[in-house]
Amino acid sequence: MKGVKRRGRPDKGMKGKDDMTAGKTKKTASIFRFLLFASIALALSGGALHAATASPNYTYFWLALLIPTAIVAIAYMASYAFSMPQLRAILQDELLQILATGAVALTLVGTQLVVDQYVVATLQASGATGSDITGVMDAASLKINSLANNTTAVLQNMQDVSMALGKEASKGVFCNFMGVGFSLSNCSPFNAYRGSLTASAFTTTVALSDTYAQSYILSLARSYGFTLLIPLGLLLRCFRASRGAGGALIAIGFGFYTVYPAVILATDNLLHNGTPPGAPALPLVGTCDPLETQVSTSLSEFTDYGDSLTDYAAAKALAYFVLVRVLFLSILNLIITLGFIRAFAHMIGSEIDVSALARIS
């Protein structure tokens, strides 16, 4: 009986080994099924990204997702070839991150398409769009160009007024009576207005520089947002070592390509209803008569022009356009965009310190 019991123990050991082998086989099969499902899902998502037809270029999105998938698949096969089971758990986590990155890419594409379609439909409904506007980027560029043109017109008007004032103020009369000469400069008081015009022109020049800077940012975002920054960010986010940098690049690219132009349109439209008020032109000075002998007449001409130049309604409209619509909104738009970039980067696993950039803005 003892011999029988002893022979029974090896039978139980062989059965346990068979169960362990079967369990490993099932686990390996489930892992391969998971890999197959992930590869098919990413391939389909890559095809969807490649097939999207909109203003952004999604050509490199599917490459940014399929390259890490191929690397992980090769490494997973190598772990079996070189008997490295500890590597498989790491690769499974990396594959999950690739799937998460693919979900992020699809979310970005869907959001961009929805925003573009909404903006185009809104502009077409209001009759404020041209045939060349295909999305939010085109609409924002058109808005910035319009602000730049109006700011240039304001600056040119200030230059014309200043030159006209200088021309009239330089008029004078020189009299010579029995060897004694003296000058009459009844028009020279008009020079008093030129100092304020110089300060206003300097502020307007700064506002014009802001419009150029915004146009440059939009141009960079149009050229490199969906073709370099976001695809490179997707590629880097698929790996643990570069996940933070990848999330930062994705947030920066999407923030400046989609959010920044949307914020430009939204903040400008929130300031007014319907057609925005334009910047009024400053009045030109009339002709000054240097031969006028009545001081009261010269004083009346000087004060009348000063009243027209400092008219409250015109000054308010001009200050609203230059200081609020151009200068203030350019700073506000950048701060909102940087805040979104920081929040979005945190959502996808990255941290960006934008405090220094916000102070620069």
Short mmCIF file of C-alpha atoms in Angstrom, two decimals:
data_model
loop_
_atom_site.label_atom_id
_atom_site.label_comp_id
_atom_site.label_asym_id
_atom_site.label_seq_id
_atom_site.Cartn_x
_atom_site.Cartn_y
_atom_site.Cartn_z
CA MET A 1 0.00 0.00 0.00
CA LYS A 2 2.88 2.32 0.79
CA GLY A 3 4.31 1.67 -2.64
CA VAL A 4 1.00 2.57 -4.18
CA LYS A 5 0.89 5.81 -2.23
CA ARG A 6 4.39 6.66 -3.30
CA ARG A 7 3.49 6.02 -6.90
CA GLY A 8 0.41 8.26 -6.50
CA ARG A 9 2.46 11.31 -5.50
CA PRO A 10 4.39 11.54 -8.79
CA ASP A 11 1.06 11.32 -10.63
CA LYS A 12 -0.20 14.40 -8.74
CA GLY A 13 3.05 16.25 -9.49
CA MET A 14 2.76 15.54 -13.19
CA LYS A 15 -0.83 16.76 -13.12
CA GLY A 16 0.25 20.05 -11.46
CA LYS A 17 2.93 20.58 -14.07
CA ASP A 18 0.41 19.98 -16.82
CA ASP A 19 -1.95 22.54 -15.26
CA MET A 20 0.85 25.11 -15.03
CA THR A 21 1.81 24.50 -18.65
CA ALA A 22 -1.80 24.84 -19.76
CA GLY A 23 -2.14 28.06 -17.74
CA LYS A 24 0.95 29.56 -19.36
CA THR A 25 -0.32 28.54 -22.78
CA LYS A 26 -3.68 30.23 -22.13
CA LYS A 27 -1.96 33.37 -20.82
CA THR A 28 0.32 33.50 -23.85
CA ALA A 29 -2.65 33.06 -26.17
CA SER A 30 -4.56 35.84 -24.42
CA ILE A 31 -1.55 38.14 -24.70
CA PHE A 32 -1.21 37.44 -28.40
CA ARG A 33 -4.93 38.05 -28.86
CA PHE A 34 -4.55 41.35 -27.03
CA LEU A 35 -1.61 42.31 -29.23
CA LEU A 36 -3.53 41.37 -32.35
CA PHE A 37 -6.54 43.42 -31.24
CA ALA A 38 -4.35 46.41 -30.38
CA SER A 39 -2.54 46.26 -33.72
CA ILE A 40 -5.82 46.08 -35.64
CA ALA A 41 -7.31 48.95 -33.63
CA LEU A 42 -4.30 51.16 -34.19
CA ALA A 43 -4.16 50.26 -37.87
CA LEU A 44 -7.82 51.22 -38.25
CA SER A 45 -7.30 54.44 -36.33
CA GLY A 46 -4.25 55.21 -38.44
CA GLY A 47 -6.29 54.65 -41.58
CA ALA A 48 -8.99 56.95 -40.26
CA LEU A 49 -6.47 59.64 -39.53
CA HIS A 50 -4.90 59.28 -42.93
CA ALA A 51 -8.28 59.39 -44.66
CA ALA A 52 -9.41 62.59 -42.90
CA THR A 53 -9.78 65.43 -45.36
CA ALA A 54 -9.57 68.81 -43.66
CA SER A 55 -7.23 71.76 -43.51
CA PRO A 56 -4.82 70.12 -41.00
CA ASN A 57 -2.40 67.52 -42.32
CA TYR A 58 -2.85 64.16 -40.58
CA THR A 59 -0.39 62.27 -42.77
CA TYR A 60 2.13 61.63 -40.00
CA PHE A 61 -0.35 60.68 -37.29
CA TRP A 62 -0.66 57.04 -38.25
CA LEU A 63 3.11 56.73 -38.66
CA ALA A 64 3.61 58.14 -35.16
CA LEU A 65 1.34 55.38 -33.81
CA LEU A 66 2.37 52.42 -35.96
CA ILE A 67 6.12 52.86 -35.43
CA PRO A 68 5.92 52.39 -31.61
CA THR A 69 3.50 49.49 -32.14
CA ALA A 70 6.01 47.76 -34.41
CA ILE A 71 8.84 48.40 -31.94
CA VAL A 72 6.83 46.96 -29.04
CA ALA A 73 5.79 43.94 -31.13
CA ILE A 74 9.41 43.20 -32.11
CA ALA A 75 10.55 43.60 -28.51
CA TYR A 76 7.77 41.29 -27.32
CA MET A 77 8.84 38.58 -29.76
CA ALA A 78 12.45 39.08 -28.71
CA SER A 79 11.45 38.52 -25.07
CA TYR A 80 10.36 34.99 -26.02
CA ALA A 81 13.39 34.40 -28.21
CA PHE A 82 15.82 35.39 -25.43
CA SER A 83 13.71 34.10 -22.50
CA MET A 84 13.10 37.49 -20.84
CA PRO A 85 9.67 37.17 -19.15
CA GLN A 86 10.31 40.23 -16.97
CA LEU A 87 10.33 42.39 -20.10
CA ARG A 88 6.83 41.36 -21.14
CA ALA A 89 5.08 43.16 -18.30
CA ILE A 90 6.86 46.38 -19.25
CA LEU A 91 5.94 45.93 -22.91
CA GLN A 92 2.30 45.31 -22.02
CA ASP A 93 2.25 48.62 -20.15
CA GLU A 94 3.86 50.33 -23.13
CA LEU A 95 1.24 48.85 -25.42
CA LEU A 96 -1.52 50.20 -23.20
CA GLN A 97 0.12 53.62 -23.44
CA ILE A 98 0.18 53.31 -27.24
CA LEU A 99 -3.53 52.61 -27.18
CA ALA A 100 -4.08 55.60 -24.89
CA THR A 101 -2.00 57.75 -27.23
CA GLY A 102 -4.09 56.56 -30.17
CA ALA A 103 -7.21 57.60 -28.25
CA VAL A 104 -5.64 61.02 -27.65
CA ALA A 105 -4.86 61.35 -31.36
CA LEU A 106 -8.42 60.48 -32.36
CA THR A 107 -9.74 62.97 -29.80
CA LEU A 108 -7.55 65.72 -31.22
CA VAL A 109 -8.63 65.00 -34.78
CA GLY A 110 -12.30 64.85 -33.86
CA THR A 111 -12.10 68.08 -31.88
CA GLN A 112 -10.33 69.85 -34.72
CA LEU A 113 -12.89 68.72 -37.27
CA VAL A 114 -15.81 69.77 -35.06
CA VAL A 115 -14.30 73.19 -34.37
CA ASP A 116 -13.56 73.78 -38.06
CA GLN A 117 -17.05 72.76 -39.15
CA TYR A 118 -18.69 74.89 -36.45
CA VAL A 119 -16.67 77.99 -37.28
CA VAL A 120 -17.23 77.67 -41.02
CA ALA A 121 -20.97 77.09 -40.55
CA THR A 122 -21.23 80.08 -38.20
CA LEU A 123 -19.38 82.41 -40.55
CA GLN A 124 -21.39 81.24 -43.53
CA ALA A 125 -24.63 81.79 -41.65
CA SER A 126 -23.63 85.32 -40.71
CA GLY A 127 -22.37 86.08 -44.23
CA ALA A 128 -18.93 87.06 -42.91
CA THR A 129 -16.83 84.41 -44.63
CA GLY A 130 -15.02 84.13 -47.90
CA SER A 131 -14.56 81.18 -50.20
CA ASP A 132 -11.02 80.61 -48.94
CA ILE A 133 -11.99 80.04 -45.28
CA THR A 134 -11.97 76.33 -44.46
CA GLY A 135 -11.56 76.35 -40.69
CA VAL A 136 -10.81 78.20 -37.50
CA MET A 137 -7.21 78.91 -38.52
CA ASP A 138 -8.27 80.74 -41.69
CA ALA A 139 -10.91 82.74 -39.82
CA ALA A 140 -8.44 83.78 -37.11
CA SER A 141 -5.84 84.76 -39.70
CA LEU A 142 -8.45 86.88 -41.48
CA LYS A 143 -9.38 88.55 -38.19
CA ILE A 144 -5.74 89.36 -37.34
CA ASN A 145 -5.10 90.70 -40.85
CA SER A 146 -8.16 92.94 -40.54
CA LEU A 147 -6.92 94.28 -37.20
CA ALA A 148 -3.46 94.85 -38.67
CA ASN A 149 -4.85 96.76 -41.65
CA ASN A 150 -7.02 98.96 -39.43
CA THR A 151 -4.10 99.60 -37.07
CA THR A 152 -1.92 100.58 -40.01
CA ALA A 153 -4.61 103.01 -41.17
CA VAL A 154 -4.77 104.56 -37.69
CA LEU A 155 -0.99 104.95 -37.59
CA GLN A 156 -0.94 106.49 -41.04
CA ASN A 157 -3.68 108.93 -40.02
CA MET A 158 -1.68 109.99 -36.97
CA GLN A 159 1.36 110.55 -39.15
CA ASP A 160 -0.63 112.68 -41.60
CA VAL A 161 -2.12 114.78 -38.79
CA SER A 162 1.28 115.29 -37.18
CA MET A 163 2.86 116.34 -40.47
CA ALA A 164 -0.01 118.75 -41.18
CA LEU A 165 0.37 120.27 -37.71
CA GLY A 166 4.09 120.70 -38.18
CA LYS A 167 3.57 122.31 -41.55
CA GLU A 168 1.04 124.83 -40.24
CA ALA A 169 2.95 125.50 -37.04
CA SER A 170 6.10 126.34 -38.97
CA LYS A 171 4.44 129.27 -40.72
CA GLY A 172 5.59 132.71 -39.59
CA VAL A 173 6.15 136.30 -40.66
CA PHE A 174 9.41 138.24 -40.44
CA CYS A 175 9.16 142.02 -40.43
CA ASN A 176 11.98 144.53 -40.92
CA PHE A 177 11.33 148.19 -40.05
CA MET A 178 14.21 150.67 -40.29
CA GLY A 179 16.80 148.00 -39.61
CA VAL A 180 14.89 146.41 -36.75
CA GLY A 181 13.57 142.88 -37.47
CA PHE A 182 11.05 140.83 -35.56
CA SER A 183 9.03 137.66 -36.18
CA LEU A 184 5.34 136.84 -35.76
CA SER A 185 4.51 133.20 -35.02
CA ASN A 186 0.79 133.05 -34.47
CA CYS A 187 0.66 129.45 -35.79
CA SER A 188 3.36 127.93 -33.57
CA PRO A 189 0.98 126.90 -30.72
CA PHE A 190 -0.25 124.03 -32.91
CA ASN A 191 3.01 122.24 -32.07
CA ALA A 192 1.58 121.58 -28.61
CA TYR A 193 -0.58 118.78 -29.99
CA ARG A 194 2.27 116.93 -31.64
CA GLY A 195 3.65 115.53 -28.37
CA SER A 196 0.41 113.68 -27.59
CA LEU A 197 0.23 112.45 -31.18
CA THR A 198 3.76 111.06 -30.88
CA ALA A 199 2.84 109.10 -27.73
CA SER A 200 -0.34 107.83 -29.40
CA ALA A 201 1.62 106.77 -32.48
CA PHE A 202 4.10 104.89 -30.31
CA THR A 203 1.27 102.97 -28.62
CA THR A 204 -0.29 102.23 -31.98
CA THR A 205 3.05 100.95 -33.27
CA VAL A 206 3.25 98.53 -30.34
CA ALA A 207 -0.28 97.35 -31.12
CA LEU A 208 0.67 96.83 -34.76
CA SER A 209 3.69 94.81 -33.67
CA ASP A 210 1.36 92.60 -31.62
CA THR A 211 -0.75 91.86 -34.68
CA TYR A 212 2.38 90.86 -36.59
CA ALA A 213 3.45 88.62 -33.72
CA GLN A 214 0.03 86.93 -33.64
CA SER A 215 0.14 86.39 -37.39
CA TYR A 216 3.59 84.82 -37.03
CA ILE A 217 2.39 82.49 -34.27
CA LEU A 218 -0.58 81.42 -36.39
CA SER A 219 1.72 80.84 -39.37
CA LEU A 220 4.04 78.65 -37.29
CA ALA A 221 1.10 76.71 -35.87
CA ARG A 222 -0.35 76.19 -39.37
CA SER A 223 2.97 74.91 -40.71
CA TYR A 224 4.19 72.76 -37.80
CA GLY A 225 1.25 72.05 -35.47
CA PHE A 226 -0.22 68.93 -37.08
CA THR A 227 2.80 68.05 -39.20
CA LEU A 228 5.64 68.12 -36.65
CA LEU A 229 4.76 68.99 -33.05
CA ILE A 230 1.74 66.73 -32.49
CA PRO A 231 3.03 63.69 -34.47
CA LEU A 232 6.39 63.92 -32.70
CA GLY A 233 4.59 64.29 -29.38
CA LEU A 234 2.47 61.21 -30.12
CA LEU A 235 5.59 59.23 -30.97
CA LEU A 236 7.41 60.29 -27.80
CA ARG A 237 4.39 59.75 -25.56
CA CYS A 238 4.27 56.06 -26.47
CA PHE A 239 7.46 55.40 -24.46
CA ARG A 240 7.97 55.77 -20.73
CA ALA A 241 11.27 57.66 -20.94
CA SER A 242 9.90 60.40 -23.19
CA ARG A 243 6.25 60.46 -22.08
CA GLY A 244 6.50 63.86 -20.42
CA ALA A 245 8.12 65.50 -23.43
CA GLY A 246 5.58 63.92 -25.76
CA GLY A 247 2.65 65.22 -23.75
CA ALA A 248 4.16 68.70 -23.72
CA LEU A 249 4.58 68.72 -27.50
CA ILE A 250 1.03 67.50 -28.04
CA ALA A 251 -0.37 70.19 -25.76
CA ILE A 252 1.70 72.95 -27.38
CA GLY A 253 0.84 71.90 -30.93
CA PHE A 254 -2.89 71.48 -30.28
CA GLY A 255 -3.06 74.60 -28.13
CA PHE A 256 -1.59 76.93 -30.73
CA TYR A 257 -3.24 75.28 -33.75
CA THR A 258 -6.80 74.88 -32.44
CA VAL A 259 -7.29 76.73 -29.16
CA TYR A 260 -5.35 79.91 -29.94
CA PRO A 261 -7.29 80.83 -33.13
CA ALA A 262 -10.58 79.86 -31.47
CA VAL A 263 -9.75 82.14 -28.54
CA ILE A 264 -8.89 85.00 -30.93
CA LEU A 265 -12.33 84.74 -32.53
CA ALA A 266 -14.18 84.22 -29.25
CA THR A 267 -12.66 87.11 -27.28
CA ASP A 268 -13.08 89.60 -30.12
CA ASN A 269 -16.72 88.63 -30.63
CA LEU A 270 -17.45 88.86 -26.89
CA LEU A 271 -16.58 92.57 -26.85
CA HIS A 272 -19.38 93.71 -29.15
CA ASN A 273 -22.50 92.55 -30.94
CA GLY A 274 -22.64 92.42 -34.72
CA THR A 275 -20.20 94.56 -36.65
CA PRO A 276 -17.35 95.85 -34.47
CA PRO A 277 -16.89 99.63 -34.35
CA GLY A 278 -14.00 100.94 -36.39
CA ALA A 279 -11.30 103.38 -35.37
CA PRO A 280 -12.25 106.98 -36.26
CA ALA A 281 -9.86 109.19 -38.20
CA LEU A 282 -8.34 112.19 -36.46
CA PRO A 283 -9.28 115.55 -38.01
CA LEU A 284 -6.70 117.45 -40.02
CA VAL A 285 -5.82 120.97 -39.00
CA GLY A 286 -7.11 123.84 -41.09
CA THR A 287 -4.99 126.44 -42.85
CA CYS A 288 -3.34 128.85 -40.46
CA ASP A 289 -2.90 132.48 -41.57
CA PRO A 290 0.48 133.76 -40.31
CA LEU A 291 -0.51 137.35 -41.20
CA GLU A 292 -3.37 137.36 -38.71
CA THR A 293 -2.82 140.22 -36.27
CA GLN A 294 -5.63 139.42 -33.89
CA VAL A 295 -4.44 137.16 -31.10
CA SER A 296 -8.00 136.23 -30.20
CA THR A 297 -8.57 134.86 -33.68
CA SER A 298 -5.45 132.69 -33.51
CA LEU A 299 -6.43 131.49 -30.04
CA SER A 300 -9.92 130.60 -31.25
CA GLU A 301 -8.50 128.54 -34.13
CA PHE A 302 -6.17 126.76 -31.73
CA THR A 303 -8.86 125.88 -29.18
CA ASP A 304 -11.41 124.85 -31.81
CA TYR A 305 -8.99 122.39 -33.35
CA GLY A 306 -8.07 121.12 -29.89
CA ASP A 307 -11.74 120.47 -29.12
CA SER A 308 -12.19 118.50 -32.36
CA LEU A 309 -8.96 116.58 -31.80
CA THR A 310 -9.86 115.60 -28.22
CA ASP A 311 -13.52 114.84 -28.86
CA TYR A 312 -14.63 112.31 -26.23
CA ALA A 313 -16.51 109.97 -28.55
CA ALA A 314 -13.66 109.82 -31.08
CA ALA A 315 -10.99 109.44 -28.37
CA LYS A 316 -12.99 106.66 -26.70
CA ALA A 317 -13.46 104.75 -29.96
CA LEU A 318 -9.78 105.13 -30.84
CA ALA A 319 -8.60 104.02 -27.39
CA TYR A 320 -11.03 101.08 -27.48
CA PHE A 321 -9.65 99.87 -30.77
CA VAL A 322 -5.94 100.29 -30.07
CA LEU A 323 -5.77 99.48 -26.35
CA VAL A 324 -8.56 96.93 -25.97
CA ARG A 325 -9.16 95.15 -29.27
CA VAL A 326 -5.51 94.95 -30.29
CA LEU A 327 -3.20 95.29 -27.28
CA PHE A 328 -5.23 93.89 -24.39
CA LEU A 329 -6.82 91.04 -26.32
CA SER A 330 -3.46 89.92 -27.73
CA ILE A 331 -2.19 89.47 -24.18
CA LEU A 332 -5.42 87.85 -22.98
CA ASN A 333 -5.50 85.40 -25.89
CA LEU A 334 -1.97 84.25 -25.20
CA ILE A 335 -2.60 83.85 -21.46
CA ILE A 336 -5.74 81.76 -22.08
CA THR A 337 -3.88 79.58 -24.58
CA LEU A 338 -0.95 79.01 -22.22
CA GLY A 339 -3.37 78.13 -19.43
CA PHE A 340 -5.05 75.55 -21.66
CA ILE A 341 -1.68 74.10 -22.69
CA ARG A 342 -0.69 73.61 -19.07
CA ALA A 343 -4.02 72.01 -18.11
CA PHE A 344 -4.13 69.75 -21.17
CA ALA A 345 -0.52 68.66 -20.72
CA HIS A 346 -1.34 67.70 -17.13
CA MET A 347 -4.30 65.63 -18.35
CA ILE A 348 -2.12 63.56 -20.69
CA GLY A 349 0.70 63.05 -18.21
CA SER A 350 3.04 66.02 -18.56
CA GLU A 351 3.84 69.14 -16.58
CA ILE A 352 4.67 72.50 -18.16
CA ASP A 353 5.63 75.63 -16.26
CA VAL A 354 4.11 78.48 -18.25
CA SER A 355 4.52 81.18 -15.60
CA ALA A 356 7.59 82.65 -17.30
CA LEU A 357 5.86 82.70 -20.69
CA ALA A 358 2.77 84.30 -19.12
CA ARG A 359 4.93 87.08 -17.68
CA ILE A 360 6.48 87.66 -21.10
CA SER A 361 3.02 87.91 -22.67
#
